[in-house]
XYZ file of C-alpha atoms in Angstrom:
621
model
C 0.000 0.000 0.000
C 1.469 3.369 -1.094
C 1.711 6.172 1.480
C 0.152 9.519 0.494
C 3.611 10.884 -0.406
C 3.915 8.140 -3.046
C 0.544 8.994 -4.696
C -0.207 11.514 -7.426
C -3.802 12.251 -8.474
C -4.278 14.109 -11.774
C -7.075 14.877 -14.212
C -6.211 15.246 -17.879
C -8.155 18.029 -19.562
C -8.022 19.243 -23.149
C -10.108 20.431 -26.050
C -11.606 17.901 -28.481
C -8.979 16.207 -30.709
C -5.967 17.654 -28.903
C -4.651 14.130 -28.240
C -5.629 13.644 -24.602
C -6.730 10.004 -24.814
C -3.810 9.132 -27.115
C -1.477 10.620 -24.493
C -3.035 8.385 -21.808
C -2.418 5.364 -24.086
C 1.238 6.346 -24.417
C 1.668 6.815 -20.654
C 0.027 3.455 -19.879
C 2.314 1.730 -22.378
C 5.404 3.566 -21.127
C 4.690 2.544 -17.518
C 4.027 -1.093 -18.515
C 0.448 -0.935 -17.229
C -1.073 -2.720 -20.244
C -1.202 -6.494 -20.512
C -0.003 -8.328 -23.570
C -2.404 -7.575 -26.405
C -3.819 -4.444 -24.741
C -0.900 -2.391 -26.022
C -2.289 -2.605 -29.563
C -5.589 -0.950 -28.569
C -5.926 2.624 -29.811
C -7.682 5.104 -27.474
C -7.885 2.379 -24.840
C -9.696 4.590 -22.324
C -12.575 5.225 -24.762
C -14.203 1.913 -23.887
C -17.828 2.644 -24.843
C -19.177 1.812 -28.306
C -20.343 5.393 -28.850
C -16.950 6.736 -27.778
C -15.157 4.503 -30.282
C -17.555 5.345 -33.114
C -17.525 9.100 -32.581
C -13.872 9.346 -31.591
C -14.646 11.395 -28.461
C -14.546 10.834 -24.707
C -18.029 10.924 -23.153
C -17.565 9.687 -19.577
C -14.744 10.328 -17.115
C -12.744 7.194 -16.321
C -9.933 6.711 -13.787
C -6.873 4.575 -14.370
C -3.641 4.070 -12.477
C -0.003 3.298 -13.243
C 2.842 2.378 -10.936
C 6.021 4.235 -11.879
C 8.939 3.343 -9.662
C 7.576 3.522 -6.119
C 4.923 6.137 -7.026
C 1.298 5.343 -7.887
C -0.027 7.834 -10.467
C -3.837 7.988 -10.643
C -5.029 9.535 -13.909
C -8.612 10.576 -14.712
C -9.372 10.840 -18.440
C -12.041 13.519 -18.935
C -14.280 14.512 -21.869
C -13.133 17.328 -24.121
C -16.562 18.447 -25.340
C -18.429 21.259 -23.582
C -21.686 19.273 -23.577
C -20.094 16.803 -21.145
C -18.675 19.482 -18.834
C -20.676 18.011 -15.956
C -18.461 14.922 -16.166
C -15.388 17.115 -15.746
C -16.706 19.285 -12.919
C -17.564 16.360 -10.681
C -14.200 14.562 -10.990
C -12.006 17.584 -10.303
C -12.632 17.090 -6.573
C -10.785 13.737 -6.817
C -7.463 15.239 -7.932
C -4.759 17.621 -6.733
C -3.429 18.730 -10.124
C -4.516 18.922 -13.759
C -2.519 17.979 -16.825
C -3.603 20.532 -19.449
C -2.988 19.136 -22.945
C -2.858 21.767 -25.709
C -2.375 21.327 -29.458
C 0.841 23.089 -30.547
C -0.891 24.261 -33.751
C -4.343 25.315 -32.531
C -3.410 26.599 -29.080
C -5.877 26.831 -26.187
C -9.484 26.404 -27.374
C -12.836 27.153 -25.651
C -13.189 23.847 -23.822
C -9.617 24.224 -22.531
C -10.668 27.529 -20.991
C -13.960 26.154 -19.649
C -12.414 23.289 -17.663
C -9.209 25.079 -16.709
C -11.295 27.852 -15.159
C -12.959 25.236 -12.921
C -9.547 23.828 -11.944
C -8.143 27.294 -11.203
C -11.128 28.101 -8.972
C -10.434 24.931 -6.960
C -6.777 25.943 -6.541
C -5.390 22.906 -8.377
C -1.793 22.799 -9.610
C -1.482 23.344 -13.399
C 0.906 21.202 -15.492
C 1.085 21.985 -19.237
C 1.718 19.391 -21.954
C 2.139 20.858 -25.441
C 1.164 18.004 -27.774
C 1.441 17.489 -31.552
C 4.681 19.433 -31.895
C 5.355 17.374 -35.052
C 2.292 18.879 -36.760
C 3.101 21.145 -39.743
C 2.793 24.792 -38.743
C 3.067 24.034 -35.012
C 4.273 26.896 -32.783
C 5.035 25.347 -29.362
C 6.396 28.488 -27.663
C 3.513 30.627 -28.941
C 1.142 28.011 -27.479
C 2.821 28.324 -24.062
C 2.420 32.117 -24.184
C -1.246 31.768 -25.193
C -1.843 29.370 -22.271
C -0.236 31.872 -19.864
C -2.539 34.604 -21.206
C -5.506 32.264 -20.775
C -4.651 31.513 -17.132
C -4.022 35.189 -16.382
C -7.389 36.055 -17.904
C -9.318 33.652 -15.658
C -7.707 34.834 -12.435
C -5.037 32.202 -11.788
C -2.766 32.724 -8.773
C 0.952 33.462 -9.097
C 1.739 29.856 -8.181
C -0.638 28.566 -10.884
C 0.850 30.969 -13.453
C 4.308 29.540 -12.733
C 3.355 26.268 -14.407
C 5.902 23.693 -15.630
C 5.871 22.753 -19.343
C 6.818 19.665 -21.328
C 6.569 19.098 -25.093
C 5.617 15.850 -26.833
C 4.037 14.006 -29.734
C 1.723 11.414 -28.166
C 1.119 9.674 -31.494
C 4.826 9.343 -32.324
C 5.633 8.536 -28.659
C 8.391 11.010 -27.797
C 8.771 13.912 -25.355
C 11.307 16.595 -24.480
C 11.731 19.576 -22.143
C 12.295 21.941 -25.089
C 11.373 21.522 -28.784
C 15.054 22.090 -29.694
C 16.193 19.117 -27.560
C 16.629 15.561 -28.787
C 13.581 13.295 -28.748
C 13.207 11.302 -25.558
C 10.896 8.513 -24.306
C 7.371 9.172 -23.037
C 8.549 8.196 -19.558
C 9.821 11.777 -19.308
C 6.197 12.868 -18.842
C 5.843 10.400 -15.952
C 9.001 11.879 -14.370
C 7.511 15.334 -15.017
C 4.309 14.335 -13.154
C 6.191 12.835 -10.195
C 8.368 15.944 -9.904
C 5.736 18.680 -10.173
C 2.343 17.202 -9.157
C 1.759 17.540 -5.392
C 0.871 14.511 -3.247
C -2.708 14.367 -1.924
C -3.708 16.328 1.158
C -4.894 13.970 3.914
C -7.494 15.125 6.439
C -7.737 14.025 10.036
C -10.681 11.955 11.249
C -12.601 8.830 10.364
C -13.018 7.278 6.949
C -14.686 9.555 4.382
C -15.129 9.317 0.610
C -16.944 11.758 -1.690
C -18.669 9.868 -4.535
C -17.448 11.605 -7.710
C -18.720 9.092 -10.239
C -20.483 5.761 -10.175
C -20.859 2.553 -12.123
C -23.298 -0.335 -12.137
C -22.215 -3.959 -12.291
C -24.784 -6.766 -12.769
C -22.982 -8.847 -10.109
C -21.847 -6.176 -7.635
C -24.691 -3.679 -8.005
C -23.821 -0.008 -7.565
C -20.102 0.847 -7.489
C -19.032 4.185 -5.953
C -15.810 5.738 -7.324
C -13.960 8.531 -5.570
C -10.944 9.529 -3.501
C -10.616 8.688 0.195
C -10.229 12.050 1.934
C -9.461 10.709 5.398
C -9.086 7.482 7.360
C -8.923 3.951 6.084
C -11.557 1.730 4.450
C -11.353 -2.080 4.539
C -13.513 -4.863 3.156
C -16.227 -5.667 5.719
C -16.355 -2.158 7.253
C -19.781 -0.672 7.992
C -20.225 2.767 6.396
C -23.031 5.326 6.481
C -24.198 6.806 3.202
C -25.157 10.487 3.626
C -27.177 12.257 0.945
C -28.280 15.856 0.551
C -32.051 16.332 0.082
C -33.376 17.426 -3.330
C -32.457 20.953 -4.371
C -35.001 23.350 -2.784
C -37.146 25.814 -4.702
C -36.009 29.401 -5.135
C -35.808 31.245 -1.838
C -35.978 28.156 0.386
C -33.104 26.844 2.486
C -31.758 23.351 2.002
C -32.127 20.866 4.817
C -29.248 18.890 6.378
C -28.004 15.677 4.713
C -29.739 12.479 5.765
C -28.545 8.890 6.122
C -29.696 7.073 2.997
C -28.515 3.699 4.327
C -25.878 1.959 6.403
C -24.104 -0.786 4.465
C -21.181 -3.184 4.689
C -18.316 -2.881 2.180
C -18.508 -6.048 0.059
C -15.755 -5.271 -2.441
C -12.926 -2.759 -2.612
C -11.438 -2.272 -6.078
C -8.300 -0.503 -7.258
C -7.331 0.555 -10.783
C -4.360 -0.617 -12.818
C -4.167 0.091 -16.541
C -7.469 -0.998 -18.101
C -8.308 -3.413 -15.277
C -9.743 -3.322 -11.769
C -8.308 -5.515 -9.061
C -9.530 -6.419 -5.580
C -7.920 -4.855 -2.531
C -8.278 -5.644 1.164
C -8.015 -2.016 2.294
C -7.219 1.487 1.063
C -6.091 4.630 2.837
C -6.515 8.392 2.473
C -5.297 9.851 -0.816
C -6.034 6.913 -3.108
C -8.726 6.529 -5.797
C -10.862 3.434 -5.238
C -14.208 1.839 -6.100
C -16.546 0.513 -3.372
C -19.436 -1.960 -3.791
C -22.107 -2.955 -1.283
C -24.742 -0.201 -1.208
C -28.343 -0.619 -2.409
C -28.761 2.896 -3.824
C -26.249 5.489 -4.936
C -26.070 9.018 -6.338
C -23.163 11.179 -7.441
C -22.301 13.575 -4.590
C -23.118 11.140 -1.752
C -20.738 10.925 1.211
C -19.548 7.517 2.431
C -18.292 7.893 5.990
C -18.106 6.141 9.345
C -21.209 4.730 11.010
C -20.465 6.580 14.278
C -22.096 10.072 14.127
C -19.321 11.720 16.188
C -16.604 10.861 13.635
C -18.582 11.466 10.453
C -17.414 13.867 7.780
C -20.005 15.378 5.412
C -19.032 16.877 2.050
C -21.004 19.769 0.513
C -23.603 19.408 -2.209
C -22.014 18.743 -5.622
C -22.957 21.737 -7.779
C -22.454 21.933 -11.541
C -23.470 24.510 -14.122
C -27.216 24.366 -14.861
C -28.549 22.827 -18.086
C -29.316 25.149 -20.999
C -31.447 22.954 -23.266
C -34.572 20.850 -22.788
C -36.419 18.141 -24.728
C -39.572 16.139 -24.212
C -39.287 12.365 -24.043
C -42.544 10.451 -24.437
C -43.785 6.942 -25.035
C -43.892 5.893 -28.675
C -47.597 6.056 -29.525
C -47.210 5.536 -33.289
C -48.811 2.668 -35.241
C -45.453 0.800 -35.337
C -44.895 0.956 -31.562
C -43.500 -2.232 -30.027
C -42.339 -3.818 -33.288
C -38.605 -3.226 -32.846
C -37.979 -2.279 -29.213
C -37.818 -4.239 -25.981
C -38.827 -1.466 -23.529
C -41.845 0.527 -24.687
C -43.869 1.555 -21.581
C -43.772 4.822 -19.631
C -42.752 2.947 -16.464
C -39.622 1.556 -18.110
C -38.840 4.959 -19.626
C -39.161 6.637 -16.213
C -36.920 4.011 -14.559
C -34.229 4.486 -17.217
C -34.240 8.274 -16.924
C -34.150 8.055 -13.119
C -31.128 5.766 -13.345
C -29.402 8.192 -15.709
C -29.928 11.174 -13.394
C -28.084 9.376 -10.583
C -24.832 9.335 -12.543
C -25.292 12.216 -14.995
C -25.239 15.246 -12.699
C -25.715 17.759 -15.537
C -29.076 16.181 -16.447
C -32.464 17.177 -15.006
C -35.699 15.173 -15.427
C -39.153 16.476 -14.475
C -42.735 15.305 -15.218
C -44.307 16.435 -18.489
C -47.835 17.525 -19.332
C -49.065 13.926 -19.239
C -48.081 10.808 -17.323
C -46.380 9.411 -20.438
C -44.189 12.470 -21.063
C -40.996 13.680 -19.383
C -39.094 16.968 -19.568
C -35.356 16.232 -19.895
C -32.863 19.110 -19.593
C -29.156 18.888 -20.448
C -26.078 20.836 -21.499
C -26.596 20.711 -25.281
C -27.878 18.741 -28.250
C -24.879 16.379 -28.210
C -25.360 15.703 -24.478
C -29.028 14.778 -25.042
C -28.314 13.045 -28.361
C -25.829 10.659 -26.727
C -28.436 9.774 -24.084
C -31.047 9.006 -26.775
C -28.581 6.938 -28.818
C -27.567 4.981 -25.701
C -31.205 4.252 -24.860
C -32.085 3.055 -28.369
C -29.123 0.664 -28.294
C -30.417 -0.708 -25.000
C -33.739 -1.569 -26.671
C -35.894 1.444 -25.774
C -38.559 2.929 -28.036
C -39.517 6.561 -27.525
C -40.546 9.782 -29.240
C -38.591 13.001 -28.654
C -39.323 16.621 -29.486
C -37.080 19.298 -30.956
C -34.529 20.668 -28.430
C -35.462 24.032 -26.905
C -33.323 26.430 -24.904
C -34.288 27.151 -21.298
C -35.495 30.762 -20.964
C -35.561 32.738 -17.734
C -36.608 36.157 -16.459
C -34.168 38.593 -14.856
C -34.763 40.926 -11.925
C -36.459 43.439 -14.287
C -38.875 40.712 -15.456
C -37.250 40.708 -18.921
C -37.017 37.430 -20.815
C -33.477 36.097 -21.313
C -32.007 33.211 -23.299
C -28.628 31.400 -23.061
C -25.700 32.508 -25.217
C -22.535 30.717 -26.340
C -18.982 31.867 -26.988
C -18.272 30.348 -30.393
C -14.890 29.868 -32.047
C -14.638 28.664 -35.653
C -11.460 27.978 -37.609
C -11.855 27.641 -41.387
C -10.237 28.426 -44.718
C -10.318 32.134 -45.552
C -12.552 31.575 -48.584
C -15.431 30.365 -46.392
C -15.290 32.905 -43.539
C -17.674 35.339 -45.262
C -20.377 32.680 -45.634
C -20.077 31.677 -41.961
C -20.287 35.277 -40.702
C -23.327 35.953 -42.901
C -25.257 32.856 -41.767
C -24.487 33.306 -38.063
C -25.398 36.996 -38.241
C -28.785 35.978 -39.628
C -29.127 33.650 -36.617
C -28.452 36.457 -34.129
C -24.688 36.014 -33.821
C -22.265 38.879 -33.177
C -18.672 38.854 -34.430
C -16.248 39.665 -31.575
C -12.831 38.986 -33.135
C -11.283 37.785 -36.369
C -7.621 36.924 -36.890
C -5.295 34.569 -38.720
C -4.990 30.923 -37.690
C -2.090 29.974 -39.933
C -1.493 30.152 -43.679
C -4.836 30.447 -45.487
C -6.857 29.935 -42.285
C -9.105 32.308 -40.308
C -10.175 32.206 -36.670
C -13.575 33.723 -35.851
C -14.803 34.499 -32.329
C -18.549 35.113 -32.053
C -21.225 35.373 -29.392
C -24.403 33.654 -30.520
C -27.695 32.502 -28.961
C -27.575 28.835 -28.018
C -30.695 28.009 -30.051
C -29.074 29.336 -33.241
C -26.419 26.588 -32.995
C -28.920 23.715 -32.910
C -28.112 21.720 -36.040
C -25.556 24.262 -37.269
C -22.490 22.006 -36.985
C -23.375 19.871 -40.031
C -24.313 23.000 -42.009
C -20.952 24.573 -41.123
C -19.083 21.477 -42.307
C -20.985 21.614 -45.605
C -20.279 25.335 -46.081
C -16.548 24.875 -45.373
C -16.205 21.656 -47.428
C -15.296 19.758 -44.253
C -12.369 22.036 -43.333
C -14.053 23.937 -40.475
C -13.467 23.402 -36.745
C -16.177 24.630 -34.390
C -16.280 24.819 -30.590
C -18.691 26.592 -28.248
C -18.963 27.091 -24.487
C -21.765 28.513 -22.375
C -21.316 32.281 -21.949
C -24.302 33.161 -19.776
C -27.751 34.614 -20.347
C -28.587 37.609 -22.540
C -31.610 39.362 -24.078
C -34.205 37.172 -25.793
C -34.205 37.864 -29.542
C -37.774 36.743 -30.178
C -39.210 33.779 -32.098
C -37.290 32.555 -35.121
C -38.403 30.194 -37.866
C -36.039 27.252 -37.938
C -36.983 25.696 -41.300
C -37.676 27.636 -44.507
C -39.755 24.891 -46.187
C -42.621 22.573 -45.266
C -42.762 18.786 -45.365
C -44.481 16.032 -47.338
C -46.793 14.043 -45.056
C -47.992 10.474 -45.691
C -51.770 10.328 -46.251
C -52.546 6.716 -45.314
C -50.719 3.607 -44.031
C -49.185 1.198 -46.499
C -46.027 0.390 -48.435
C -44.276 2.959 -50.627
C -43.947 2.219 -54.346
C -41.522 3.606 -56.907
C -44.466 4.472 -59.171
C -45.782 6.984 -56.610
C -42.398 8.218 -55.396
C -41.310 8.941 -58.976
C -44.119 11.472 -59.271
C -43.599 12.923 -55.791
C -39.845 13.518 -55.995
C -40.499 16.575 -58.219
C -42.357 18.107 -55.233
C -39.313 18.054 -52.954
C -36.591 15.912 -51.347
C -37.601 12.424 -50.188
C -36.416 10.907 -46.893
C -37.872 7.424 -47.527
C -37.211 4.978 -50.400
C -39.516 2.463 -52.059
C -40.894 -0.714 -50.448
C -40.904 0.823 -46.959
C -43.827 0.532 -44.532
C -45.211 3.964 -43.582
C -48.177 5.278 -41.594
C -50.501 8.286 -41.793
C -48.868 11.389 -40.347
C -45.307 10.216 -40.996
C -43.007 12.690 -42.772
C -42.047 11.442 -46.231
C -39.746 14.285 -47.273
C -39.220 18.025 -47.504
C -41.636 20.071 -49.632
C -40.181 22.540 -52.140
C -42.502 25.270 -50.780
C -43.255 26.750 -47.369
C -46.471 24.832 -46.685
C -46.963 21.194 -45.613
C -48.474 18.872 -48.226
C -50.309 15.584 -47.595
C -49.415 13.012 -50.280
C -49.982 9.320 -50.949
C -46.776 7.370 -51.725
C -48.559 3.987 -51.543
C -50.292 3.941 -54.951
C -49.154 0.985 -57.058
C -49.284 1.005 -60.850
C -52.429 -0.701 -62.135
C -51.859 -3.481 -64.635
C -54.266 -3.595 -67.612
C -54.337 -5.291 -70.988
C -54.144 -1.936 -72.766
C -50.726 -0.729 -73.832
C -49.723 2.931 -73.792
C -46.733 4.893 -75.049
C -45.160 5.032 -71.574
C -46.050 1.516 -70.469
C -42.483 0.272 -70.196
C -40.965 3.565 -69.066
C -38.226 3.181 -66.427
C -38.539 5.060 -63.131
C -35.348 6.605 -61.771
C -35.533 7.498 -58.073
C -33.080 9.839 -56.391
C -31.603 8.070 -53.326
C -33.478 9.190 -50.176
C -31.799 11.703 -47.873
C -30.954 9.915 -44.620
C -30.339 11.952 -41.476
C -28.346 11.133 -38.361
C -29.950 11.405 -34.923
C -28.595 14.921 -34.260
C -29.543 16.103 -37.759
C -33.077 14.764 -37.348
C -33.474 16.474 -33.953
C -32.373 19.786 -35.441
C -34.668 19.403 -38.475
C -38.057 18.824 -36.828
C -40.380 21.696 -35.848
C -42.311 22.157 -32.613
C -45.371 20.307 -33.967
C -43.283 17.288 -34.981
C -41.566 14.389 -33.213
C -38.704 12.025 -33.876
C -39.633 8.373 -33.346
C -36.557 6.520 -32.098
C -36.374 2.703 -32.102
C -33.405 0.314 -32.013
C -33.593 -0.086 -35.806
C -35.252 3.060 -37.175
C -35.480 6.844 -36.981
C -38.835 8.153 -38.234
C -39.931 11.769 -38.525
C -43.632 12.315 -37.818
C -46.219 14.917 -36.902
C -47.080 15.150 -33.198
C -50.771 14.709 -34.117
C -51.103 11.973 -36.742
C -54.714 12.846 -37.689
C -54.837 15.143 -40.761
C -58.315 16.537 -40.048
C -57.468 17.399 -36.447
C -54.297 19.214 -37.559
C -56.376 21.248 -40.050
C -58.892 22.250 -37.412
C -56.142 23.294 -34.994
C -54.405 25.310 -37.734
C -57.667 27.138 -38.564
C -58.337 27.825 -34.892
C -54.808 29.225 -34.452
C -55.139 31.403 -37.571
C -58.545 32.858 -36.746
């Protein structure tokens, strides 16, 4: 068992694609923490299917390496602003942060967002300038830009005096100065041991603040966090203290209550990609504990004796900025493809998600079969929906909406984002024009290398819903976009999100090429031939502003009379398929996205054509 002086606890934070997870791979390999065969795994810490497919880190995960006689606990954190709640809750486990910055791009918005949280907690800053082998890289300019960033967010003199090391995580070399000879990645481990402080140990009985949690089908709930004081052994009895639900505005919160008293069944440590059983652990180390019946992020696990208990404060994170409605799938095809289709199962799944996802809020909807789900952004909510559909859930979701509020003058406000876009110079004019139409305001514009432009804008959050794919199209795939929450500002009024209407299926049936061939001149089709559809489902986008009800299920009638066009071939344009995020951004307020394990279907909220007409007339007159 390592003493606190032989322990280092660090979180690795960086912007998306700055090489954070690749750096963790290199450090694990350099320290010999990977078993035979594991060393060939790329982005080993991105263990989830969605993380591997999207190439991003979604959940924070701890790992540990033993380097000499020092145990280095590393926490890999997400680099996307939508998963900032994951970062905020794990920073209380560490004593220092390893800030990874791209030598070409420099500090980006998410780097600032998370580093500001670390600075506020007084954590030691260690800088790793990565990708120094990238063409156009300026390592020393990146160090200066990081110093300016820290000075701008109020870092102390000690935090501004940060140590620096340069590396290429992909090529597996590191050095103290870019002009030096290339050295092994173990230099970064020496760098961590030298500059990262050992954990601070508090006096008193055993206490652990639950920073993240896991669920194992054999062990049940698993609490992960750092032991702040005392010693925890297998078989110990611990009290689980929990703060009551957040009170309404103006009310005071009550004291924490004992959720349960439980016996520690398993105590797990981390090593590389594995967990191993331990008999005991002491203050300063990161561990996982199993044995409790219920668990929430932010709970305190402490001694059973009230006189020696230690209670940690409520875990606060930035509030959500976007909301969606989740409801039971009530379409004609409900239950055909999914395993879990009832409101009870949907409520249980969302309740389970809230326990671990602290940036998520779930409240009852207008009906018993509807739930209001609030999160950090469309990617945050989109990942939740994609996870649920892969687990076998069927549900319908509405278009994301921003959360509005009223200020002290009773004026309506909406959330705003600080947006940074890097693109080729030829496309900057198009981006500025489109974002200005969406309510954006250009704050700064400068060079980002030969032929590249860096734009800094402040835009309403709702104007960025679905804009990422449009930006990639406008920049021919060369644009880089990142946004962070900037606060609330004046509400700019209602804005139409879609310039054209949709084609709506008239009656249930199977689509035929004969009908689709005639309809494709009316707009863009989302559905091909020989597909089962139902009344009220969206077939495609109309070429005009209004919605149009059409029948794609008419088959060609066979007769014994020949005509000039009897044997005419029908050429159908391939249907336009949308991803989950694109579909969420496309639908209007009176539409829903039906999500099943196998399909994504766009539909009207009310499937009855006559009822929609009556409601439209009533609204108009």
